[in-house]
C-alpha atoms as an extended CHARMM CRD file, in Angstrom:
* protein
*
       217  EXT
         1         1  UNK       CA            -46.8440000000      -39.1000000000      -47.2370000000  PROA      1               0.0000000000
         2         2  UNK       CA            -48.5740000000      -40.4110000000      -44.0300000000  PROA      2               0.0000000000
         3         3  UNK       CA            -51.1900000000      -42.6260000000      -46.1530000000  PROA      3               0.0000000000
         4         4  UNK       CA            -48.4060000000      -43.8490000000      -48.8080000000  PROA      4               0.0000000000
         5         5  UNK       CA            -47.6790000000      -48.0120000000      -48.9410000000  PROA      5               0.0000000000
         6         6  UNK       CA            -44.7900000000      -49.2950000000      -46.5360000000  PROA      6               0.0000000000
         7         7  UNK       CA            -43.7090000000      -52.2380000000      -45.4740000000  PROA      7               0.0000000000
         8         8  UNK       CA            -43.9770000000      -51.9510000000      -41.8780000000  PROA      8               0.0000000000
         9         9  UNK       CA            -47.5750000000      -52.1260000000      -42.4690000000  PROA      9               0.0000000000
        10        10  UNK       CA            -47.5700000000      -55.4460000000      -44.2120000000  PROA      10              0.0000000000
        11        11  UNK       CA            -49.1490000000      -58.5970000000      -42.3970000000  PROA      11              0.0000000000
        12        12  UNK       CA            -48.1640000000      -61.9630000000      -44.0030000000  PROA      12              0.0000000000
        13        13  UNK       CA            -51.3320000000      -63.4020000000      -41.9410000000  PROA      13              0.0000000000
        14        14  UNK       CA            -53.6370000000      -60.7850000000      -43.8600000000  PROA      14              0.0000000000
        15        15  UNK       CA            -52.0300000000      -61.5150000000      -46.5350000000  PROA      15              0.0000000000
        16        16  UNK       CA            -52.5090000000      -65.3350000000      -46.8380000000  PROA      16              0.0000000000
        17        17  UNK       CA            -55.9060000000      -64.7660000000      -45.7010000000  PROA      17              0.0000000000
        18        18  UNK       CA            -57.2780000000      -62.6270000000      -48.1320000000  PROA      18              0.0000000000
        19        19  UNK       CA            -54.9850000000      -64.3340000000      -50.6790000000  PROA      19              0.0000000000
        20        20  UNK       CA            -56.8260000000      -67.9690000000      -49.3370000000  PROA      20              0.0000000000
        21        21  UNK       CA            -60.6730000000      -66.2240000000      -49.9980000000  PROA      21              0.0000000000
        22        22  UNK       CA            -59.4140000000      -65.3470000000      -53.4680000000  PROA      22              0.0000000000
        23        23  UNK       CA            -57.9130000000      -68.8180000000      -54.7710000000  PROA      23              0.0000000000
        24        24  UNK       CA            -61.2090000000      -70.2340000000      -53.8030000000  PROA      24              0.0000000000
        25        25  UNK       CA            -63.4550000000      -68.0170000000      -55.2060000000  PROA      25              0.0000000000
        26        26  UNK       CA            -60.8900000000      -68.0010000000      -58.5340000000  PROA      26              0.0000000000
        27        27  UNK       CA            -61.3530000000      -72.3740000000      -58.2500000000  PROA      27              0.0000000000
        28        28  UNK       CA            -65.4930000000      -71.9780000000      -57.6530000000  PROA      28              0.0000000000
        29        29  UNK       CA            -65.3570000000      -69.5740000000      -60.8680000000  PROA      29              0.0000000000
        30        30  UNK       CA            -62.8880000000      -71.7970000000      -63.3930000000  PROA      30              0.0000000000
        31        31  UNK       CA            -65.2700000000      -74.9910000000      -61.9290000000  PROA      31              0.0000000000
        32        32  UNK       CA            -68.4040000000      -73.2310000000      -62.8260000000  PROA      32              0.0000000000
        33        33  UNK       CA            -67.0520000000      -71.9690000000      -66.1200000000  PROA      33              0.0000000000
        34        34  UNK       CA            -66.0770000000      -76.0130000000      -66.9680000000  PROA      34              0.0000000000
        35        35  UNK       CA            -69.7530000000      -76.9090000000      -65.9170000000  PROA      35              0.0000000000
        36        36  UNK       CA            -71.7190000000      -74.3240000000      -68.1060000000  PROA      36              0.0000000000
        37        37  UNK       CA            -69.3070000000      -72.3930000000      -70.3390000000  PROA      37              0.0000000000
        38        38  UNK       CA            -68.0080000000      -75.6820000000      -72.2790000000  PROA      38              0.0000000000
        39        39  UNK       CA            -71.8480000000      -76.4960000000      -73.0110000000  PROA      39              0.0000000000
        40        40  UNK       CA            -71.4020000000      -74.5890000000      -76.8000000000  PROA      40              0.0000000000
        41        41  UNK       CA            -67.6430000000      -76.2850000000      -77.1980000000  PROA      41              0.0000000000
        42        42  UNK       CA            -68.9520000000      -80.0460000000      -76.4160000000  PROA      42              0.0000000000
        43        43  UNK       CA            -72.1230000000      -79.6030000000      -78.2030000000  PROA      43              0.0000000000
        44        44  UNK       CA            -70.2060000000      -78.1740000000      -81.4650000000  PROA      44              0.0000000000
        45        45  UNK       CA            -67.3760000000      -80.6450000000      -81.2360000000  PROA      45              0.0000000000
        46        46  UNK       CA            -69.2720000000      -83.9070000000      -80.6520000000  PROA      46              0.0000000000
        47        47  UNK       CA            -72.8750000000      -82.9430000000      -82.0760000000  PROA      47              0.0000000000
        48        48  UNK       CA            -71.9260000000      -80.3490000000      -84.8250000000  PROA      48              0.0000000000
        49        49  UNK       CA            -71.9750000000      -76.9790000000      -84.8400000000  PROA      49              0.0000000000
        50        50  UNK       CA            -75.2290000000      -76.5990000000      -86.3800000000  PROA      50              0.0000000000
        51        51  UNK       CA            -76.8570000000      -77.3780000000      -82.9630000000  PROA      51              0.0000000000
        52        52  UNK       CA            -75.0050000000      -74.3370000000      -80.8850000000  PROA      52              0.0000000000
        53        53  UNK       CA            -77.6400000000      -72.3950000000      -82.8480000000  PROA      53              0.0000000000
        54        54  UNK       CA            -80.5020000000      -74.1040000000      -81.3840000000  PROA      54              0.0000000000
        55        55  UNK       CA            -78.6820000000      -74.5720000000      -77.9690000000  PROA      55              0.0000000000
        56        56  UNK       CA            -78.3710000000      -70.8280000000      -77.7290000000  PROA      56              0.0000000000
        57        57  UNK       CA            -82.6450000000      -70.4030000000      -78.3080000000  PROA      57              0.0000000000
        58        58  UNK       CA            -83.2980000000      -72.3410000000      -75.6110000000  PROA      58              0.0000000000
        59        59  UNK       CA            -80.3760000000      -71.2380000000      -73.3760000000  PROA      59              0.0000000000
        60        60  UNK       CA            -80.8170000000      -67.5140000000      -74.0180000000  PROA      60              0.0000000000
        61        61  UNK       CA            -84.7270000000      -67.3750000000      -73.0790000000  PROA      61              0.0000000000
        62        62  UNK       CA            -84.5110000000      -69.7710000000      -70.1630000000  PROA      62              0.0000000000
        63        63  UNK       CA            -81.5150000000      -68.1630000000      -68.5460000000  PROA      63              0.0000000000
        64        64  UNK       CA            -82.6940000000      -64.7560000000      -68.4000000000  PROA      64              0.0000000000
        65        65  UNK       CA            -84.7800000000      -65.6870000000      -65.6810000000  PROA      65              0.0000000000
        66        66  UNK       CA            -81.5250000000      -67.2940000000      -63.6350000000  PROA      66              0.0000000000
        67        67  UNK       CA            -79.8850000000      -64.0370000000      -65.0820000000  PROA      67              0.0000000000
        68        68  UNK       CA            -82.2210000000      -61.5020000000      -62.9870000000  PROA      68              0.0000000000
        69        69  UNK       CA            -82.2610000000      -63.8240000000      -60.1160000000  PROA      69              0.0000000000
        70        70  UNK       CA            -78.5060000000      -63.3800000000      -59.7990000000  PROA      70              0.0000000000
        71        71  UNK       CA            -78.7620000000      -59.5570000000      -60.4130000000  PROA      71              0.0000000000
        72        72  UNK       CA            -81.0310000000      -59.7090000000      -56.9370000000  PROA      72              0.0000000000
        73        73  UNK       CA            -78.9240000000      -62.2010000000      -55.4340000000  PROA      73              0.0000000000
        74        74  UNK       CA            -75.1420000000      -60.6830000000      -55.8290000000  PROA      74              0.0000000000
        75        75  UNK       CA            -75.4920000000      -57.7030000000      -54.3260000000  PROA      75              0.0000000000
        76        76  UNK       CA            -76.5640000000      -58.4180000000      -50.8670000000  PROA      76              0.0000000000
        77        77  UNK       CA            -73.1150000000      -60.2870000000      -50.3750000000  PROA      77              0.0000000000
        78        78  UNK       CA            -71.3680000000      -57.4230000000      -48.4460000000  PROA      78              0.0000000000
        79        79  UNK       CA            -74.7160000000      -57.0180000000      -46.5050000000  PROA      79              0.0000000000
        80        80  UNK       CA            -74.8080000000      -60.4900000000      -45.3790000000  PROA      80              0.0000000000
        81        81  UNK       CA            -70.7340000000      -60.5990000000      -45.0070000000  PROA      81              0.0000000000
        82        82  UNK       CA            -71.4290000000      -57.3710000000      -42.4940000000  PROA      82              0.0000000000
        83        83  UNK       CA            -74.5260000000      -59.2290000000      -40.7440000000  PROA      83              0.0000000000
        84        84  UNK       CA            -72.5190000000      -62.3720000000      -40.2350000000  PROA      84              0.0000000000
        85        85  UNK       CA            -69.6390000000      -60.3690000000      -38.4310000000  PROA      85              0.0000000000
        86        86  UNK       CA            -72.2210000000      -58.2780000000      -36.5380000000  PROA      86              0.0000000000
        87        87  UNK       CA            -73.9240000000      -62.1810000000      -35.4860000000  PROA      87              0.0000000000
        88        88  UNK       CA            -76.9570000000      -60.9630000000      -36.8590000000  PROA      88              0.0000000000
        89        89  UNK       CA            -78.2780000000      -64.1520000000      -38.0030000000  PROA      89              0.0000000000
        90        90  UNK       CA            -81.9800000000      -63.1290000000      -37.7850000000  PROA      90              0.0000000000
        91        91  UNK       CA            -81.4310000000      -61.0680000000      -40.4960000000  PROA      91              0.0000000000
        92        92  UNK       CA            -79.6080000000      -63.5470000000      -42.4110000000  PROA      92              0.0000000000
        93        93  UNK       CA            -82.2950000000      -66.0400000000      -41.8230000000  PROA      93              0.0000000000
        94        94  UNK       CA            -84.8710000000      -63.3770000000      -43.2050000000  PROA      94              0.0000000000
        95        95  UNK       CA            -82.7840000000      -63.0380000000      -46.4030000000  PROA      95              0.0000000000
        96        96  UNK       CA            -82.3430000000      -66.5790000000      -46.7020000000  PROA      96              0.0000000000
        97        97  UNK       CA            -86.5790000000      -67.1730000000      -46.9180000000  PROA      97              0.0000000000
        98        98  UNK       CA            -86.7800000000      -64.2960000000      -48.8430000000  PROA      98              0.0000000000
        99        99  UNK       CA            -84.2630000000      -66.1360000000      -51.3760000000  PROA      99              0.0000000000
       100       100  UNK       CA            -85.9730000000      -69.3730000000      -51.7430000000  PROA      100             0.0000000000
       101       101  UNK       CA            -89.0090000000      -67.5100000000      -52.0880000000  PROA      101             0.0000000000
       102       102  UNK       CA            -87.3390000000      -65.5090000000      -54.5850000000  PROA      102             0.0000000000
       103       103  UNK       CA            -86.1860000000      -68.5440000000      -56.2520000000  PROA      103             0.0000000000
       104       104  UNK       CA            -89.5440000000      -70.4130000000      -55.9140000000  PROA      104             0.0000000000
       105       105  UNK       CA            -91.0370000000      -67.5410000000      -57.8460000000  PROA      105             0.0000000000
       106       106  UNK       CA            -88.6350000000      -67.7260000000      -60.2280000000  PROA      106             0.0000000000
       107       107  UNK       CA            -89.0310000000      -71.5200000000      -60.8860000000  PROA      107             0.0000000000
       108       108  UNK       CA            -93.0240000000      -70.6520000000      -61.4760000000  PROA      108             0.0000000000
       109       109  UNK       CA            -92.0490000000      -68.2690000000      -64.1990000000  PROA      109             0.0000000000
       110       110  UNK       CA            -89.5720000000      -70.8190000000      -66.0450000000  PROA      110             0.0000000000
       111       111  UNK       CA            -92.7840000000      -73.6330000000      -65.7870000000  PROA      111             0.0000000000
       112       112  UNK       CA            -94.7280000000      -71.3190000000      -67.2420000000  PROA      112             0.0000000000
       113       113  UNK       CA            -92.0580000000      -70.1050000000      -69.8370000000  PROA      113             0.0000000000
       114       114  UNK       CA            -92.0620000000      -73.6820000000      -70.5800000000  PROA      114             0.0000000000
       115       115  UNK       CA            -95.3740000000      -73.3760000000      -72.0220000000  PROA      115             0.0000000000
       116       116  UNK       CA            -95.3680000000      -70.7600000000      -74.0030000000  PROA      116             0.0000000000
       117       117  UNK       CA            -92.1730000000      -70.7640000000      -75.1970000000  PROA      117             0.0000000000
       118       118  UNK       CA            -93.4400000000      -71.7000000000      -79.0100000000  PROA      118             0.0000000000
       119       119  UNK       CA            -95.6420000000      -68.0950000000      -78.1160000000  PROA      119             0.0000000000
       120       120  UNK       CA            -92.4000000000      -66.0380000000      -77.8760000000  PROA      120             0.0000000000
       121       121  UNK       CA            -89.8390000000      -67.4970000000      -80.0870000000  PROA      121             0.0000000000
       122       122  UNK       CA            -92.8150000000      -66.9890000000      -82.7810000000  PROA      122             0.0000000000
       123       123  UNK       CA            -92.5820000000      -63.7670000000      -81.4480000000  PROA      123             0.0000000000
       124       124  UNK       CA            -89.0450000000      -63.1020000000      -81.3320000000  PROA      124             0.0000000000
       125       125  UNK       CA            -87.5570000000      -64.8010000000      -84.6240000000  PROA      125             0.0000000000
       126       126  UNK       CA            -91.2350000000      -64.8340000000      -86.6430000000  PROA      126             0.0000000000
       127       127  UNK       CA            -94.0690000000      -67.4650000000      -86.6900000000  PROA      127             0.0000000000
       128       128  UNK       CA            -92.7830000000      -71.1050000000      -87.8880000000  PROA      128             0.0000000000
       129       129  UNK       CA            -89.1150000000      -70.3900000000      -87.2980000000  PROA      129             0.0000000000
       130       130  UNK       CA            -88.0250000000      -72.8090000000      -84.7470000000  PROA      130             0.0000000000
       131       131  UNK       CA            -89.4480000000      -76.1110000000      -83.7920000000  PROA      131             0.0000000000
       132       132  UNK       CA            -90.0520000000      -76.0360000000      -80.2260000000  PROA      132             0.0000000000
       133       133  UNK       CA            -88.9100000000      -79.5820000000      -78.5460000000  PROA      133             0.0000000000
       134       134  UNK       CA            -90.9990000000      -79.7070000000      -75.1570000000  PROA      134             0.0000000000
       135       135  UNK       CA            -88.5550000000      -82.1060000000      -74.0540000000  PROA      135             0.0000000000
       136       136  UNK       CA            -85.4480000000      -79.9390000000      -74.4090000000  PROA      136             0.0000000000
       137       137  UNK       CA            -87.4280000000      -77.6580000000      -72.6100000000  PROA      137             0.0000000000
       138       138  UNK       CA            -88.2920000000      -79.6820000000      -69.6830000000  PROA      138             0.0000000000
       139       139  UNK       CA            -84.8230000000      -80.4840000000      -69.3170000000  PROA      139             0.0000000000
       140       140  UNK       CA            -83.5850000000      -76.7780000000      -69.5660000000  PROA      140             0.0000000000
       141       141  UNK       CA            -86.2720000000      -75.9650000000      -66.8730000000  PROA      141             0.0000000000
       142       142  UNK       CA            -84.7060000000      -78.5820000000      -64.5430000000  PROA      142             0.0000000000
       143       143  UNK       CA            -81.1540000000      -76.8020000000      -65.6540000000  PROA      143             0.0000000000
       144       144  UNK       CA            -82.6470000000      -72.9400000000      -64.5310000000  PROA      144             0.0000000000
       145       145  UNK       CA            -84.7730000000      -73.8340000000      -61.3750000000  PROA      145             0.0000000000
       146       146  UNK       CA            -81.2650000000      -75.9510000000      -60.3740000000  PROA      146             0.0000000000
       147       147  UNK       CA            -79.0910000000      -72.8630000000      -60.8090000000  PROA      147             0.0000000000
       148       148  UNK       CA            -81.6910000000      -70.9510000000      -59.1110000000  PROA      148             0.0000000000
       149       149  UNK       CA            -81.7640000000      -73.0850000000      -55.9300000000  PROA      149             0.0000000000
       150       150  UNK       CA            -77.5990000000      -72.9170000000      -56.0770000000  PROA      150             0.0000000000
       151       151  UNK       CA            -77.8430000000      -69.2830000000      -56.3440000000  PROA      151             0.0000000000
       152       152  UNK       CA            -79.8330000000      -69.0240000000      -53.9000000000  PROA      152             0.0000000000
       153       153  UNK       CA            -77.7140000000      -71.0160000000      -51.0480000000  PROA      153             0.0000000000
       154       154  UNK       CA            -74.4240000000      -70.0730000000      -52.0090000000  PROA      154             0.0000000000
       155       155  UNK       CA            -75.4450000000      -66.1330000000      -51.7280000000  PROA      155             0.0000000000
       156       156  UNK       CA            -75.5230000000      -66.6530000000      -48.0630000000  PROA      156             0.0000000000
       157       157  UNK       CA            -72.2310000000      -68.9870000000      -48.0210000000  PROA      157             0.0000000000
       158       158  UNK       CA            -70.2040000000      -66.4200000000      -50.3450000000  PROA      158             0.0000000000
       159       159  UNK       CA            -71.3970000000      -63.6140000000      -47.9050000000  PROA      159             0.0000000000
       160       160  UNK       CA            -69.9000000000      -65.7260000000      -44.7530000000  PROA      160             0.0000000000
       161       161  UNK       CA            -66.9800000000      -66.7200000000      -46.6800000000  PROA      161             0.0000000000
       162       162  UNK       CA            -67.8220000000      -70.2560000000      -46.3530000000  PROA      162             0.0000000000
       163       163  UNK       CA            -66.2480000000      -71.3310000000      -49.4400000000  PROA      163             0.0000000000
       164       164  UNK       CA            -64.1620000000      -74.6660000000      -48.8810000000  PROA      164             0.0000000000
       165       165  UNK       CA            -66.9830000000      -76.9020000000      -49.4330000000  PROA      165             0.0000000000
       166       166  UNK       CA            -68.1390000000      -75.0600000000      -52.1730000000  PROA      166             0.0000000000
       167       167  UNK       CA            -64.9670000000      -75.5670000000      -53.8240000000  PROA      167             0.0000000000
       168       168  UNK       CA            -65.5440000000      -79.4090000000      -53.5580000000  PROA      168             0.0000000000
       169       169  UNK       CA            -68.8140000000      -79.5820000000      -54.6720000000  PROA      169             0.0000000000
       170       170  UNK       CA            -68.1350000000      -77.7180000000      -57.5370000000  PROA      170             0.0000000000
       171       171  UNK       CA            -64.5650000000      -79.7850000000      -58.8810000000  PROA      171             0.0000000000
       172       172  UNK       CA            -66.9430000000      -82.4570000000      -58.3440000000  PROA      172             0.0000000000
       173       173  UNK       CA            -69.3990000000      -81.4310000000      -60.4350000000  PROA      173             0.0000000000
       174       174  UNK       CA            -67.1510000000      -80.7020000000      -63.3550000000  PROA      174             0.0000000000
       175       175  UNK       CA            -65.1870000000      -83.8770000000      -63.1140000000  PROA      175             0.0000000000
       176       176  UNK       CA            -68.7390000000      -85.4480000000      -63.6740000000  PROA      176             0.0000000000
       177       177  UNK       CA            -70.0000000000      -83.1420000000      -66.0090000000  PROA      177             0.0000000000
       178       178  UNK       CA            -66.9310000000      -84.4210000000      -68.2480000000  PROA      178             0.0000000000
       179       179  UNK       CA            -67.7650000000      -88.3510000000      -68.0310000000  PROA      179             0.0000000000
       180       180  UNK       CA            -71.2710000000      -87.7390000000      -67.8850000000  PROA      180             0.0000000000
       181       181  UNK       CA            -71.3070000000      -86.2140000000      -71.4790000000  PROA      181             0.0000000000
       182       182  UNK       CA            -69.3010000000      -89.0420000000      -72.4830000000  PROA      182             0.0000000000
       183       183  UNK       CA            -71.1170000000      -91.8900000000      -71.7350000000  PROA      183             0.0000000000
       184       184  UNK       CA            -74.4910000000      -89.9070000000      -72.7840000000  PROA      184             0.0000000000
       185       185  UNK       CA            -72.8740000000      -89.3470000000      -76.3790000000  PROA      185             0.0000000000
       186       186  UNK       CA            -72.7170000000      -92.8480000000      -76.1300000000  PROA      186             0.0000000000
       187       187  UNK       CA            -76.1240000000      -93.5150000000      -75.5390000000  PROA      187             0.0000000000
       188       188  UNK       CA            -77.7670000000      -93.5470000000      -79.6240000000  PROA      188             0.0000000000
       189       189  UNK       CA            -81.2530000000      -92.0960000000      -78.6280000000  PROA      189             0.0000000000
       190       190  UNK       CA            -79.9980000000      -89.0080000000      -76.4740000000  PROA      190             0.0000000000
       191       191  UNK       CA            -78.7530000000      -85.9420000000      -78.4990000000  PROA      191             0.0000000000
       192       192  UNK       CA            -77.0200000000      -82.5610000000      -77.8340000000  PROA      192             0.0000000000
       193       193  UNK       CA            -79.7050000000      -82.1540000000      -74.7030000000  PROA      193             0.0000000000
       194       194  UNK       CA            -77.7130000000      -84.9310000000      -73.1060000000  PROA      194             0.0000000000
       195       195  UNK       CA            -75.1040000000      -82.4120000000      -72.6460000000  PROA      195             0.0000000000
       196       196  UNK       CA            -77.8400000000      -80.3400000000      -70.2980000000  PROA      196             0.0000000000
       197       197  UNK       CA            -79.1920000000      -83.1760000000      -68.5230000000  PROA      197             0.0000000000
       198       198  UNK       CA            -75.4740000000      -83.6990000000      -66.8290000000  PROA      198             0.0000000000
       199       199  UNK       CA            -75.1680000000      -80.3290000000      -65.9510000000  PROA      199             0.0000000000
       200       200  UNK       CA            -78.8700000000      -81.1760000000      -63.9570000000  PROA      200             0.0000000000
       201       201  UNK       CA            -76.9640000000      -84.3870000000      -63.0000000000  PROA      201             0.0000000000
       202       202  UNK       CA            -73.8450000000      -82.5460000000      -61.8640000000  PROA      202             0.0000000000
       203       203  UNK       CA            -75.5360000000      -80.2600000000      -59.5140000000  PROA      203             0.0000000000
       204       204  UNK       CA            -77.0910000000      -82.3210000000      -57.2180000000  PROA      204             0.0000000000
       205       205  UNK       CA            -73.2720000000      -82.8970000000      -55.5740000000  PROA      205             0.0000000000
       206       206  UNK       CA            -72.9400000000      -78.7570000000      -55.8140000000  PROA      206             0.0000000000
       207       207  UNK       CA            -76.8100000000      -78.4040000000      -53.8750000000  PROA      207             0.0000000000
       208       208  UNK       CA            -74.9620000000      -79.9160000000      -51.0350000000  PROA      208             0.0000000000
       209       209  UNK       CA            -73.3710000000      -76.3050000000      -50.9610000000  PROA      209             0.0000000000
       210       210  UNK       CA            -75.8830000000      -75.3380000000      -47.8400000000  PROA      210             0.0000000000
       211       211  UNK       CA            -74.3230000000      -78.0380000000      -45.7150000000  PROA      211             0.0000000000
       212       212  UNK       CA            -71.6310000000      -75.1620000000      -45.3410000000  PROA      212             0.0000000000
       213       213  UNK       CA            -73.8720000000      -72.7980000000      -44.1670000000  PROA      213             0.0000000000
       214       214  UNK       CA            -74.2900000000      -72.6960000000      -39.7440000000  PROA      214             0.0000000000
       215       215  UNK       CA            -77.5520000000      -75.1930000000      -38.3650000000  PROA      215             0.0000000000
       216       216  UNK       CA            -78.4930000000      -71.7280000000      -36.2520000000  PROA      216             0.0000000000
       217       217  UNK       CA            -79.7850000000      -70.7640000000      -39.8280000000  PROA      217             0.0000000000
């Protein structure tokens, strides 16, 4: 009885607290989902949805490496969220390094991924399958080292519940992920890769992310 729900215990400045952290994580999520979710929907709708199948090639090798970055990366929030109340910030600078290091490491292996991507989609679907476009893969390189470095800074800002900038940076980004594939479609010698170039485009406002984070780091 002594541990059971009651009113006396609620807090309406808890309450709007906790419910304030939420709705911006929940607008962060639904703007990141408009940035790289839609990429399949836009491509199929205004390219045809032959070219979600090549799309997904590219997009499933190349973001495996963003993919186990993030499965490092998530996990020390509540570490750093328990470091930031304890004004540890040594130890959040140390994790920070180790990050971009991280992340540095991880942009090495998509460069070389870049080259011998032909190598393991021969590999993976059989020899002569796909026709690897260098190009596309330059600009899908740009795409996974950017969401690396983004990882990377808002790990520490999502740990410190420093979110209201990120929130900006990232309506931002989708409003111009939305105009930017417009006026690419627009342009007759740029194809469904347009549609990754803007989310490169689009995250240079959402780097800006680590202007959240305190100058003592």
């Amino acid at each position: 009885k002594e541990i059971c729900p009651s009113w006396k215990a609620f807090d309406i400045n808890i309450g709007m607290k906790i419910t304030n952290i939420g709705g911006l994580f929940f607008v962060i999520q639904i703007m990141l989902l408009v940035i790289n979710a839609s990429n399949e929907f836009i491509i199929s709708n205004a390219y045809g949805p032959q070219y979600v199948v090549e799309y997904q090639i590219y997009y499933k090798l190349y973001y495996c490496v963003v993919t186990l970055f993030s499965l490092v990366s998530n996990p020390i929030w509540s570490n750093i969220a328990r470091a930031f109340e304890q004004k540890d910030y040594r130890w959040i600078r140390s994790i920070r390094k180790k990050l971009r290091m991280a992340a540095l490491l991880g942009a090495c292996g998509i460069g070389i991924l870049t080259l011998i991507f032909p190598m393991v989609t021969d590999l993976w679907l059989g020899k002569g399958y796909f026709n690897y476009n260098y190009f596309y893969g330059i600009v899908f390189s740009f795409f996974s080292i950017s969401m690396l470095y983004v990882l990377a800074e808002t790990s520490i800002a999502n740990g410190m519940g420093l979110l209201n900038t990120q929130a900006v940076c990232f309506s931002v980004g989708a409003i111009c992920k939305i105009m930017l594939v417009m006026v690419l479609r627009k342009i007759s010698n740029i194809s469904w890769i347009g549609v990754i170039a803007s989310n490169v485009l689009v995250f240079i406002p959402v780097s800006y992310t680590h202007l959240t984070l305190p100058t003592i780091l």
